[in-house]
mmCIF file of C-alpha atoms in Angstrom:
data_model
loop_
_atom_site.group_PDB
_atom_site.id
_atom_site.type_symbol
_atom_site.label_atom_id
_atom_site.label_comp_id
_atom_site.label_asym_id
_atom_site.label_seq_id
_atom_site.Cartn_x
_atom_site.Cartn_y
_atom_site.Cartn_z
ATOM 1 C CA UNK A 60 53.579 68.005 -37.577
ATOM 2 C CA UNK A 61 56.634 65.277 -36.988
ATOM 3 C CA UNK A 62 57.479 67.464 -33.511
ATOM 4 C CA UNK A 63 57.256 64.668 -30.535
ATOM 5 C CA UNK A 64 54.854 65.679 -27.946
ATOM 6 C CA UNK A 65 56.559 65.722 -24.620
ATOM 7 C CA UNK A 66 56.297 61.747 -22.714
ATOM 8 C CA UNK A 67 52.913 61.202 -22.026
ATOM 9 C CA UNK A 68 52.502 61.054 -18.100
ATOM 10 C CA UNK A 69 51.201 57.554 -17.184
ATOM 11 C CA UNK A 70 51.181 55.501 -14.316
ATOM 12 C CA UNK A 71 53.191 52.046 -13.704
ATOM 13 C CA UNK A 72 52.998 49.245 -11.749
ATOM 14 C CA UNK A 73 49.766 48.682 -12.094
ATOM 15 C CA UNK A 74 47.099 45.480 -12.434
ATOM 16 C CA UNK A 75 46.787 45.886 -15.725
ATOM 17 C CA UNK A 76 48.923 44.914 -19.095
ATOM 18 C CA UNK A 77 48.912 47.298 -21.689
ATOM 19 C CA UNK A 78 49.396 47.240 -25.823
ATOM 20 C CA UNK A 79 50.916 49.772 -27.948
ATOM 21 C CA UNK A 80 52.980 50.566 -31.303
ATOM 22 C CA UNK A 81 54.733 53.051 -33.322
ATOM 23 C CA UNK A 82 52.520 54.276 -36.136
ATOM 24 C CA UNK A 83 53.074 55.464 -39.248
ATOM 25 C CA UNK A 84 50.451 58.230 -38.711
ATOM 26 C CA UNK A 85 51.198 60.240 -41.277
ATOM 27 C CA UNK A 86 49.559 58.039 -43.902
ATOM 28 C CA UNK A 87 46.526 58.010 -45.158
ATOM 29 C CA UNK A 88 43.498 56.502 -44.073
ATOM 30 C CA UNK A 89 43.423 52.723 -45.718
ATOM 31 C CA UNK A 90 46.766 52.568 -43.720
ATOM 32 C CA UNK A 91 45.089 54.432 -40.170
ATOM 33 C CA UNK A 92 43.059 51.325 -39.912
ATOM 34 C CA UNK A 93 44.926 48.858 -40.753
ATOM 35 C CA UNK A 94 47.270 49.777 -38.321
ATOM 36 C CA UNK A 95 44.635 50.004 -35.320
ATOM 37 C CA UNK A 96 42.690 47.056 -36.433
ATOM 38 C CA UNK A 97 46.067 44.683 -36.453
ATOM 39 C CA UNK A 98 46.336 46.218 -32.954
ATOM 40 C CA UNK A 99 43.158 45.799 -31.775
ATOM 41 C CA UNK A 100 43.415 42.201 -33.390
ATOM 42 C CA UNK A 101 46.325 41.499 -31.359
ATOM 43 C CA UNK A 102 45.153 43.040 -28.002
ATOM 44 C CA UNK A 103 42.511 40.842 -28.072
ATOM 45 C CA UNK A 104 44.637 37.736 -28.702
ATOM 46 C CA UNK A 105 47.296 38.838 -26.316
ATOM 47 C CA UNK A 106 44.725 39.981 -23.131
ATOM 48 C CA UNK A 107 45.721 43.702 -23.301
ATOM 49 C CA UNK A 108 44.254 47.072 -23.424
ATOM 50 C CA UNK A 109 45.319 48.625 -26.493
ATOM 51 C CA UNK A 110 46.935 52.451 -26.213
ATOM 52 C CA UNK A 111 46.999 55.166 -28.676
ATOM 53 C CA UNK A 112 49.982 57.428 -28.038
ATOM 54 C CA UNK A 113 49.148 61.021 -29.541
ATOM 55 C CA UNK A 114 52.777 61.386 -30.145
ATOM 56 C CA UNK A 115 52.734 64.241 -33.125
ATOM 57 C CA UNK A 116 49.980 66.159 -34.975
ATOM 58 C CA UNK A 117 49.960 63.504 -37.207
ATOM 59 C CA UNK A 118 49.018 60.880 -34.731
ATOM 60 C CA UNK A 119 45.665 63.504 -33.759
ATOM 61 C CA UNK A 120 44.929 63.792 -37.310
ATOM 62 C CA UNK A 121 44.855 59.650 -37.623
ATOM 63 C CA UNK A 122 42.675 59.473 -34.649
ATOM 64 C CA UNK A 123 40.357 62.369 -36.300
ATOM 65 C CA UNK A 124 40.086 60.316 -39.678
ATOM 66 C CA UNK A 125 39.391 56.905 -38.241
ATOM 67 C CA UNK A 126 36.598 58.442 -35.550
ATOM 68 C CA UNK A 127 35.134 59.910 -38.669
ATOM 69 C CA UNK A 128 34.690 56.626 -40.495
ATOM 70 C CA UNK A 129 35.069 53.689 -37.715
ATOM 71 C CA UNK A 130 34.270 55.266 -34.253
ATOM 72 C CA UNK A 131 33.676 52.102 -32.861
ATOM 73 C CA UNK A 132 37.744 50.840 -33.935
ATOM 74 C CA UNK A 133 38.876 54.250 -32.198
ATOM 75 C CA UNK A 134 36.717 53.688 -28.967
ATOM 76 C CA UNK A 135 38.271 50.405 -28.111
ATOM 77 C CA UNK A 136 41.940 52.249 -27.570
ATOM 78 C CA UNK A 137 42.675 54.193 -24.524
ATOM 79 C CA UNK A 138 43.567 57.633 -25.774
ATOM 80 C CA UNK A 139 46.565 59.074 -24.595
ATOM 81 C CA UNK A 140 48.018 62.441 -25.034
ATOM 82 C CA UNK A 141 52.271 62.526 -25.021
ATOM 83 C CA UNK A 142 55.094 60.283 -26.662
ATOM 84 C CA UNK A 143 55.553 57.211 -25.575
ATOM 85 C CA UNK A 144 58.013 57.610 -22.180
ATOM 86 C CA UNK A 145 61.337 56.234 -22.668
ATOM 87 C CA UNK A 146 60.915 54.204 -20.155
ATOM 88 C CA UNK A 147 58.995 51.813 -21.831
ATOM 89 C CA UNK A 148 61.187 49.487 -24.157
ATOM 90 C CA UNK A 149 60.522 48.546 -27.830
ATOM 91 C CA UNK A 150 59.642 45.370 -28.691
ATOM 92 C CA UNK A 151 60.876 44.184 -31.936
ATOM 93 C CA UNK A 152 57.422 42.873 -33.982
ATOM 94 C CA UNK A 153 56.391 43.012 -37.694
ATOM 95 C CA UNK A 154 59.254 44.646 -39.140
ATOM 96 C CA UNK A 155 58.124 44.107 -42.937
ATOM 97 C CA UNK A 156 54.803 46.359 -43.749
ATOM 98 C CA UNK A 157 53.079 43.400 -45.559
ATOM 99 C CA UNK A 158 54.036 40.015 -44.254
ATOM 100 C CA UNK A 159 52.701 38.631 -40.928
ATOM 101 C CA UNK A 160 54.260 38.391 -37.729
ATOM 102 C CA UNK A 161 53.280 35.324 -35.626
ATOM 103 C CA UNK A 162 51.988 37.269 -32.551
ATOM 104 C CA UNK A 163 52.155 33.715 -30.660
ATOM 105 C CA UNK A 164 55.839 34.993 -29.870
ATOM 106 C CA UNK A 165 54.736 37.835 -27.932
ATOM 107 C CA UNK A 166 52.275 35.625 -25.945
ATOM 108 C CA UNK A 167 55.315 35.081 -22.638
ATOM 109 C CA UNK A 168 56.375 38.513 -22.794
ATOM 110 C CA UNK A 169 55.122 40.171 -19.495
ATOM 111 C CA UNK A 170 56.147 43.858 -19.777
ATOM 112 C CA UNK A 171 53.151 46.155 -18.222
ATOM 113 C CA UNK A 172 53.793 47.849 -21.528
ATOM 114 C CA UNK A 173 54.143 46.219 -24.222
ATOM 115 C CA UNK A 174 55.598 48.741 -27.263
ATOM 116 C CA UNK A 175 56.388 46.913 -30.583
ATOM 117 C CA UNK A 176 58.367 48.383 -32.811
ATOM 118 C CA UNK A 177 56.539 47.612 -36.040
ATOM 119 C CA UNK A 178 54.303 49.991 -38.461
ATOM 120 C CA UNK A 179 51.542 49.739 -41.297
ATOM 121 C CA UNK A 180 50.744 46.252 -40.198
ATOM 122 C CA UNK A 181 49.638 45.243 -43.357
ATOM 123 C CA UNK A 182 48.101 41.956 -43.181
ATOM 124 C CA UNK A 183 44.488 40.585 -41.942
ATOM 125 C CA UNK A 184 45.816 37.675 -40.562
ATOM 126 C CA UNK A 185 45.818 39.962 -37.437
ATOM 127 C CA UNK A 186 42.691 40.524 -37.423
ATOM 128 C CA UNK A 187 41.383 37.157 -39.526
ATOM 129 C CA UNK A 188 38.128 36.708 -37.207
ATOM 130 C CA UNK A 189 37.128 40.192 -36.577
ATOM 131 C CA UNK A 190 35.136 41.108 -40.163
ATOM 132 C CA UNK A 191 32.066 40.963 -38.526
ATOM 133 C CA UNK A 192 32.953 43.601 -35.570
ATOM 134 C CA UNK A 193 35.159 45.749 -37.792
ATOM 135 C CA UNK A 194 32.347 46.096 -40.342
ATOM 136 C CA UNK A 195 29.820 47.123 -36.841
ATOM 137 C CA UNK A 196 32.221 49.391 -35.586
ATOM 138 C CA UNK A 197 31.649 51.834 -38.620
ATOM 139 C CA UNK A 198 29.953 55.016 -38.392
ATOM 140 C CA UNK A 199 26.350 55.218 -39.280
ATOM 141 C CA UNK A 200 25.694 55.756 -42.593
ATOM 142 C CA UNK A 201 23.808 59.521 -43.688
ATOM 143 C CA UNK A 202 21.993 57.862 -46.306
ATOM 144 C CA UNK A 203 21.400 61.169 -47.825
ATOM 145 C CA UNK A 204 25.055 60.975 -49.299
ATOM 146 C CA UNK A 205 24.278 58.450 -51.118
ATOM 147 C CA UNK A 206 20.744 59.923 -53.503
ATOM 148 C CA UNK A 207 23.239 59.734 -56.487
ATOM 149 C CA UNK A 208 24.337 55.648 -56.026
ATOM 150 C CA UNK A 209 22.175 52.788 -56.391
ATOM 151 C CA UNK A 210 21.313 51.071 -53.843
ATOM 152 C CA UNK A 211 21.788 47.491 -53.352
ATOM 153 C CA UNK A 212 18.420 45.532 -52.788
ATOM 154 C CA UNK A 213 16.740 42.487 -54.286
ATOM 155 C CA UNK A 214 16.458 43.458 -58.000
ATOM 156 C CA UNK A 215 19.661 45.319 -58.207
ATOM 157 C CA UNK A 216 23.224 43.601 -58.277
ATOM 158 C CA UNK A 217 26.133 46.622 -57.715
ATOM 159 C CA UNK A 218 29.920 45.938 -58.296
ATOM 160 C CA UNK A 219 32.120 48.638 -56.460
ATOM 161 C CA UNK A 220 35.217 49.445 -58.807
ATOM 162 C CA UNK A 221 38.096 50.940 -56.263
ATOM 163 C CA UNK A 222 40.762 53.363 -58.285
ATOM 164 C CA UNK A 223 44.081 54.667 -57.509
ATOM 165 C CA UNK A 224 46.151 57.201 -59.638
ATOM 166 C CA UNK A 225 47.905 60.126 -57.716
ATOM 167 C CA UNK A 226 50.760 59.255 -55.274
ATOM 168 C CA UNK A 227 50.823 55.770 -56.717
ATOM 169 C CA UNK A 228 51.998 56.999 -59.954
ATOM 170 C CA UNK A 229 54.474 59.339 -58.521
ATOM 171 C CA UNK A 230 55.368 55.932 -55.953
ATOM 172 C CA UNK A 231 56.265 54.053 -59.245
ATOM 173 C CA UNK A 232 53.669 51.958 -58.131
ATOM 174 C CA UNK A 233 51.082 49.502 -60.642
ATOM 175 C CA UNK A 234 48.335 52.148 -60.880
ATOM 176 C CA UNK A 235 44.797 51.755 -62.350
ATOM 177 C CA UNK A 236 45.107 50.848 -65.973
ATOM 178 C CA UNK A 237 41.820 51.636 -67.779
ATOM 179 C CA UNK A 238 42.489 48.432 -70.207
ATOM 180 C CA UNK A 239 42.451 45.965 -67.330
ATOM 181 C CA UNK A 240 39.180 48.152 -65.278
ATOM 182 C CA UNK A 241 37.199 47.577 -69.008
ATOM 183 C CA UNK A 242 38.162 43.774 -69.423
ATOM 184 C CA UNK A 243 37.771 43.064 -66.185
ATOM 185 C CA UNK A 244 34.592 44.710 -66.039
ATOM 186 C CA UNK A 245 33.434 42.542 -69.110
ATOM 187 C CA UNK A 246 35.224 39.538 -67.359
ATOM 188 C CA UNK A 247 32.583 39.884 -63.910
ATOM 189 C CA UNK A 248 29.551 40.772 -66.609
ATOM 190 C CA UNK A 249 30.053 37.481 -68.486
ATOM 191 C CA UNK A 250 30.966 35.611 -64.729
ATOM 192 C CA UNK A 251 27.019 36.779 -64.252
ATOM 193 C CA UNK A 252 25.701 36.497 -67.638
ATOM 194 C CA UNK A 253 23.368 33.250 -66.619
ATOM 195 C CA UNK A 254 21.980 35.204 -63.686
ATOM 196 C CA UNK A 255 19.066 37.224 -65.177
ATOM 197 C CA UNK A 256 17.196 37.967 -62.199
ATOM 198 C CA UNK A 257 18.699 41.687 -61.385
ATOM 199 C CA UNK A 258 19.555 44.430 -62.497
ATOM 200 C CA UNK A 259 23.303 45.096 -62.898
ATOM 201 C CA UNK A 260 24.925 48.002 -61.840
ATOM 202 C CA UNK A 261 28.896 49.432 -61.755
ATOM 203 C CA UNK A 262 29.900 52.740 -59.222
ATOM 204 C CA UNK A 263 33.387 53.549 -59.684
ATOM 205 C CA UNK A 264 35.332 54.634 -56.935
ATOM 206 C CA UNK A 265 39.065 56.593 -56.508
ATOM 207 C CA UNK A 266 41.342 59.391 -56.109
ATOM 208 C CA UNK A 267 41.133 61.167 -59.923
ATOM 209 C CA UNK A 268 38.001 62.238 -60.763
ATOM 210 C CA UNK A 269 38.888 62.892 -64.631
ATOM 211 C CA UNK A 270 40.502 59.770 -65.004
ATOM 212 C CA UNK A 271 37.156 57.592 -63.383
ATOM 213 C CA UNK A 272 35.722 59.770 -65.895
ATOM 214 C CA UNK A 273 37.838 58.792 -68.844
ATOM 215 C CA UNK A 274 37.567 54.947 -68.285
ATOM 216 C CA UNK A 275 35.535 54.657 -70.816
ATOM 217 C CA UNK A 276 36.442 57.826 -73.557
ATOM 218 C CA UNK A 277 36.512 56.207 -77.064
ATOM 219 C CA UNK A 278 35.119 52.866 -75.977
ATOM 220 C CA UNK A 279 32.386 51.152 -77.561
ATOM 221 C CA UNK A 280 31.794 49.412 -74.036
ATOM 222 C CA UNK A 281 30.312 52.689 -72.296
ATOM 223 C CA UNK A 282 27.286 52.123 -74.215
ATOM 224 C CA UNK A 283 26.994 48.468 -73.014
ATOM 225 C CA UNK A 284 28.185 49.230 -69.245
ATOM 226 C CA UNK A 285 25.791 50.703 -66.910
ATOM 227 C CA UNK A 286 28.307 52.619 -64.218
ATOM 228 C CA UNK A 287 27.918 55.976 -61.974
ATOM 229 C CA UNK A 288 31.549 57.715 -60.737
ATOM 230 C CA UNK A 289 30.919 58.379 -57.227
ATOM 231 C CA UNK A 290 32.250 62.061 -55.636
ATOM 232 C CA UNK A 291 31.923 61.294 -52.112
ATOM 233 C CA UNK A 292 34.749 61.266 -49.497
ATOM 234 C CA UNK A 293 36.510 58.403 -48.733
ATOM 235 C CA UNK A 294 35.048 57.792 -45.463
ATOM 236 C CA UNK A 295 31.364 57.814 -47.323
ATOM 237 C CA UNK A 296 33.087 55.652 -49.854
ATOM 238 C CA UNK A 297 33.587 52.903 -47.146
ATOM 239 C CA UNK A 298 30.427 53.123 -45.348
ATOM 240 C CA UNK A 299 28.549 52.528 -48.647
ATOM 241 C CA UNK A 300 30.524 49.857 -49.409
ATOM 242 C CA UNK A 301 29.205 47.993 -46.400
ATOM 243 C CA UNK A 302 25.681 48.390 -47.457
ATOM 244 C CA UNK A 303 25.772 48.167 -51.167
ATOM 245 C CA UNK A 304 28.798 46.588 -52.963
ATOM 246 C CA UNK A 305 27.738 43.335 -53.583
ATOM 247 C CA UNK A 306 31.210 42.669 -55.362
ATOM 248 C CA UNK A 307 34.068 44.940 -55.335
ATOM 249 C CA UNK A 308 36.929 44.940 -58.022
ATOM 250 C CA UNK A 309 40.215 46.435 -56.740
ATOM 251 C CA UNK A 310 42.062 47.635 -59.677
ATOM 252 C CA UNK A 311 45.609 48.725 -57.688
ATOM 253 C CA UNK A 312 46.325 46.275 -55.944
ATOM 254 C CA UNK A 313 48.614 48.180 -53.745
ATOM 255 C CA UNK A 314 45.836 50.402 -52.285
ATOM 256 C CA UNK A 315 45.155 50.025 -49.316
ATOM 257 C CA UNK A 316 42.066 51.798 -48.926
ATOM 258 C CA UNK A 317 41.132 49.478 -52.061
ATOM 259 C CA UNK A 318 41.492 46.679 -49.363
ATOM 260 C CA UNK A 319 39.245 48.274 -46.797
ATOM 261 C CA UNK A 320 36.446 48.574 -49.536
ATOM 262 C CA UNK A 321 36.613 44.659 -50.227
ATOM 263 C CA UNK A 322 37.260 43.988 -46.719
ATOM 264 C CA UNK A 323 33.819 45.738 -45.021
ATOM 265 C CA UNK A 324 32.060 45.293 -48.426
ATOM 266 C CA UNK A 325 28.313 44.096 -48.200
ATOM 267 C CA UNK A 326 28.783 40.820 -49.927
ATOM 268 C CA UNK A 327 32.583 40.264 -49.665
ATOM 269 C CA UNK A 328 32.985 39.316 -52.784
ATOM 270 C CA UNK A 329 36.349 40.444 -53.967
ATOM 271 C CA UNK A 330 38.120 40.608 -57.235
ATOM 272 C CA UNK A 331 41.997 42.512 -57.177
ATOM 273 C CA UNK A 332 44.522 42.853 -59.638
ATOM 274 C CA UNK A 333 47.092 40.211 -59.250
ATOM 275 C CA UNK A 334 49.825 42.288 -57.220
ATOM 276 C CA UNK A 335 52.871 40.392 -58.680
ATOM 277 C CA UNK A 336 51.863 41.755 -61.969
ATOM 278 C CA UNK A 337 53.623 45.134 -60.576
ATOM 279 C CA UNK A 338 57.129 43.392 -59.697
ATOM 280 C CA UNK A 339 57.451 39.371 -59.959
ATOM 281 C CA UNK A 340 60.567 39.247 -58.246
ATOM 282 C CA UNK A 341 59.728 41.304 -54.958
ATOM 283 C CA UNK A 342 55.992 40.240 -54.308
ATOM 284 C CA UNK A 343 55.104 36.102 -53.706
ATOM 285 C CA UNK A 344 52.138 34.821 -54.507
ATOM 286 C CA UNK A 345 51.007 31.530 -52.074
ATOM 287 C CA UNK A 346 48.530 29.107 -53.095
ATOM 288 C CA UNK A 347 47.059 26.868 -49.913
ATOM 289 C CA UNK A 348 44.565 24.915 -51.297
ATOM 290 C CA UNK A 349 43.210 23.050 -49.097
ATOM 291 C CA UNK A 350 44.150 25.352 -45.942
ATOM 292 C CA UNK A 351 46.142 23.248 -43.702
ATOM 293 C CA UNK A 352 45.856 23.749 -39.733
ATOM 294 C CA UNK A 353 47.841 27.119 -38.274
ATOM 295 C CA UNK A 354 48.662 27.983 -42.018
ATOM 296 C CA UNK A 355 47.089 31.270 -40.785
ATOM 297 C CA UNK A 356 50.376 32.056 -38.335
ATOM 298 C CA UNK A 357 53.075 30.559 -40.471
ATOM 299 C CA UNK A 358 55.644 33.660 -41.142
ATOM 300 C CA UNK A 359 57.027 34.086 -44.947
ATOM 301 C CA UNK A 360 60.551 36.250 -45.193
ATOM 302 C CA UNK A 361 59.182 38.019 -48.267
ATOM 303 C CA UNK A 362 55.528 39.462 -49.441
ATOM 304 C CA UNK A 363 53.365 36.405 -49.521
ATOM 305 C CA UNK A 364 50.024 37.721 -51.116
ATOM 306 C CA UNK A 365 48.027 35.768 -48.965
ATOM 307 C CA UNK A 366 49.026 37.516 -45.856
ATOM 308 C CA UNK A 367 47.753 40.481 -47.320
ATOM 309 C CA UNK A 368 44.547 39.105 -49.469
ATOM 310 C CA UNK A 369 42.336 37.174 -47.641
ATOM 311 C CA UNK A 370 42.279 33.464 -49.027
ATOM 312 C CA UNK A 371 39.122 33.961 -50.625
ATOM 313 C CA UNK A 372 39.813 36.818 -52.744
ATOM 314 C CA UNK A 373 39.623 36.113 -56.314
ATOM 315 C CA UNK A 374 42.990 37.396 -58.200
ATOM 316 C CA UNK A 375 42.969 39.071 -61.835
ATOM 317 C CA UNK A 376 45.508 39.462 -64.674
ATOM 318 C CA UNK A 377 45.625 39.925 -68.470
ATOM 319 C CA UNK A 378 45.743 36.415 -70.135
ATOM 320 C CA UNK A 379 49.527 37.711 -71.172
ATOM 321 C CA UNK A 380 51.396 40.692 -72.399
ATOM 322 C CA UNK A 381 50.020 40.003 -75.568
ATOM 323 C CA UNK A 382 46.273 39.311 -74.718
ATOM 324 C CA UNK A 383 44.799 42.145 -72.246
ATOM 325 C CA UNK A 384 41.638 39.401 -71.500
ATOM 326 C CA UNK A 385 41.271 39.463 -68.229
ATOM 327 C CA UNK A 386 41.425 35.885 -66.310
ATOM 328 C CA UNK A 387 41.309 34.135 -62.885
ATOM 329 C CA UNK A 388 44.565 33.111 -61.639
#
């Protein structure tokens, strides 16, 4: 699937500018769109039509997954089938999978075709005005996939737990830890203890079936927690999320797809597990309070949380190593 496609036969000199990037295609699909949306982001900023290279199998497969979710994302990219010709020089951009580029530097460049070198693009600072038209360009939902959720509607409050085990526990990744999904469950039930005015619901959402299962094995908070596990695909996953999670807790903070959930949520309310909790020496957390002017395009050399969490995202952690109550931080 990692063959190159022969160079894609396109024309040059021609009126128009172009976008495009390497892609780490062979990813899943939390990282499919996060790549095309930073691109789309940017196209828009920088006055170009963005291109989609079908370079591999791979890069076929990630325009299959993200038609299948977000048809609307896929439809703004002219589609085209080859590598990228070597005529066309790389543009060094975004070289760190998590921490913002300033695009402002590409702004004077006036290649026809613009190729940046960067992948995974990681951060929605590239796309920080765009929730509204990401969350439109979605598929329409089949409503039938959903008889077995509860629906979101004046009486009924849902929180939308995201999961991930699998390749994050083979990554050596922080992984969903069942102690910090049932405090910080209790932690959002008590944040809305006052509010008595609807019904309170939890879906659970993942990878690992028998694990979302297991949460709760041997806890006396099952009987006090109303939650369904939800055994739709990912795709349906998302599109339910922008209809019905009124407040989404993302329990691995590495996921991506975990992001994605919060990001097109209904109410976009979000609650994460602090991500420096996995390794305080690698990951930065950045507190801008009040916002100052163009903090959105300052650059940091190393993971900043806030270019991957939007500023408004609440962040969760046990109160210490000691005490597994879950707290604001």
């Amino acid at each position: 699937m990692k063959v190159p496609y022969p160079p894609a036969k396109i024309s040059f000199h021609t009126t128009k500018k172009y976008l495009s990037s390497n892609l780490a295609a062979g990813h899943h699909l939390g990282n499919n769109i996060f790549e095309l949306a930073a691109l789309y982001g940017l196209s828009k900023r920088l006055k170009r039509i963005p291109l989609f290279f079908i370079e591999t199998d791979y890069h076929l497969r990630m325009k299959g997954y993200v038609e299948n979710v977000m048809p609307g994302l896929m439809a703004q990219f002219l589609v085209v089938n080859g590598s990228v010709p070597g005529k066309i020089r790389k543009t060094k951009f975004h070289q760190k999978c998590c921490t913002f580029d300033n695009p402002k530097r590409l702004e004077k460049i006036e290649d026809e075709y613009l190729h940046l070198s960067g992948e995974l693009y990681q951060s929605w600072k590239y796309f920080h005005d765009m929730r509204v038209t990401l969350r439109d360009f979605l598929a329409f939902p089949d409503f039938g996939k959903f008889e077995n959720l509860p629906e979101s509607d004046e009486n009924t409050h849902i929180t939308c737990v995201h999961t991930r085990r699998s390749d994050f526990i083979e990554k050596g990744f922080y992984s969903s830890d069942p102690i910090f999904i049932r405090n910080a469950m209790t932690y959002l039930n008590e944040k809305s203890a006052n509010d008595k005015t609807k019904s309170r619901k939890f879906v659970i959402f993942g990878d690992d079936q028998q694990f979302m299962k297991s949460i709760f094995n041997d806890n006396l908070q099952k009987s006090q927690t109303d939650y369904i596990v939800s055994e739709n695909q990912p795709s349906d996953d998302l599109i339910y999320s922008k209809f019905n999670c009124d407040r989404v807790l993302i329990s691995a903070p590495r996921s991506t797809f975990g992001f994605w959930m919060g990001y097109l949520s209904k109410g976009n309310a979000v609650y994460h597990m602090d991500i420096t909790h996995e390794n305080k020496e690698f990951y930065v957390r950045s507190h801008v309070d009040p916002p100052r002017h163009n903090d959105i395009f300052q650059r940091s050399h190393s993971f900043n949380s806030n270019d991957f969490f939007p500023l408004p995202w609440i962040t969760l952690d046990f109160a210490s190593a000691e005490n597994k109550t879950v707290v604001e931080r």
